[in-house]
Coordinates of C-alpha atoms in Angstrom, one line a residue:
M1 CA 76.4 60.4 53.6
R2 CA 77.8 62.2 56.7
S3 CA 76.5 62.1 60.3
L4 CA 77.3 64.2 63.3
H5 CA 77.1 62.9 66.7
V6 CA 76.7 64.9 69.6
T7 CA 77.3 63.7 73.3
C8 CA 75.8 65.8 76.1
G9 CA 76.7 65.1 79.8
L10 CA 74.7 66.8 82.5
Q11 CA 75.9 67.0 86.0
T12 CA 73.4 65.9 88.7
H13 CA 73.6 67.0 92.4
T14 CA 72.6 64.8 95.4
P15 CA 72.1 66.0 98.9
T16 CA 75.4 64.3 99.5
D17 CA 77.1 67.1 97.3
L18 CA 75.2 69.7 98.9
M19 CA 76.2 68.6 102.3
T20 CA 79.9 68.2 101.1
W21 CA 79.7 72.0 99.9
V22 CA 78.0 73.0 103.6
C23 CA 81.1 71.3 105.3
E24 CA 83.4 73.1 103.0
Q25 CA 81.4 76.3 104.0
L26 CA 81.8 75.7 107.9
L27 CA 85.8 75.7 107.3
T28 CA 85.5 79.5 106.9
H29 CA 84.6 79.7 110.5
E30 CA 87.1 79.7 113.5
D31 CA 85.1 77.5 115.7
W32 CA 85.2 74.8 112.9
R33 CA 89.0 74.6 112.9
R34 CA 89.4 74.4 116.4
D35 CA 90.8 71.2 118.4
L36 CA 88.1 69.3 119.6
P37 CA 87.9 69.0 123.6
L38 CA 88.8 65.4 123.8
L39 CA 90.4 65.3 127.1
T40 CA 88.1 67.7 128.9
S41 CA 84.9 67.3 131.3
P42 CA 81.6 65.9 129.8
D43 CA 80.1 69.4 130.5
V44 CA 83.0 71.2 128.2
Q45 CA 82.7 68.6 125.8
A46 CA 78.7 68.8 125.5
D47 CA 79.1 72.6 125.3
A48 CA 81.3 72.2 122.3
V49 CA 79.0 69.8 120.4
D50 CA 76.1 72.1 121.0
R51 CA 78.1 75.1 119.4
M52 CA 79.0 72.9 116.8
R53 CA 75.4 71.7 116.2
K54 CA 74.3 75.5 115.6
R55 CA 76.2 76.6 112.6
P56 CA 75.2 73.8 110.3
A57 CA 71.4 74.5 111.3
E58 CA 71.9 77.9 110.6
L59 CA 73.3 77.4 107.1
L60 CA 70.8 74.6 106.4
D61 CA 67.6 76.9 107.4
D62 CA 68.9 79.7 104.9
P63 CA 66.1 79.9 102.2
M64 CA 68.7 80.7 99.7
L65 CA 70.9 77.5 100.4
L66 CA 70.2 75.9 97.2
G67 CA 70.7 79.0 95.1
R68 CA 73.9 79.8 96.7
Y69 CA 75.0 76.2 96.3
R70 CA 73.9 76.1 92.5
A71 CA 75.6 79.5 91.8
A72 CA 79.0 77.8 93.4
M73 CA 78.7 74.8 91.2
D74 CA 77.9 76.7 88.0
G75 CA 81.2 78.2 88.4
Q76 CA 83.0 74.8 88.7
D77 CA 80.9 73.6 85.8
A78 CA 82.1 76.4 83.8
V79 CA 85.6 75.5 84.4
T80 CA 84.8 71.7 83.6
L81 CA 83.2 72.8 80.3
S82 CA 86.0 75.2 79.1
A83 CA 88.5 72.7 79.8
A84 CA 86.5 70.3 77.8
G85 CA 85.9 72.5 75.2
S86 CA 89.7 73.2 74.5
T87 CA 90.5 69.6 73.3

């Protein structure tokens, strides 16, 4: 008698995974690659923090955010699956 065993792994995603991806998206914006104004006046620092707060809020308010995240992760999953299937 022969038997066949199949193992299937499912990749789950957490809010932390989403936020990591959102942070990666922020790197495409020049403001997020600038040096922090650590040695400036409190007013300048407060303005910088206010500007930093706006872009993540815009990304998180996007009603298509989870769809865009899923599409980005689907591409990564396909690469993982092809690599696993090639052995």
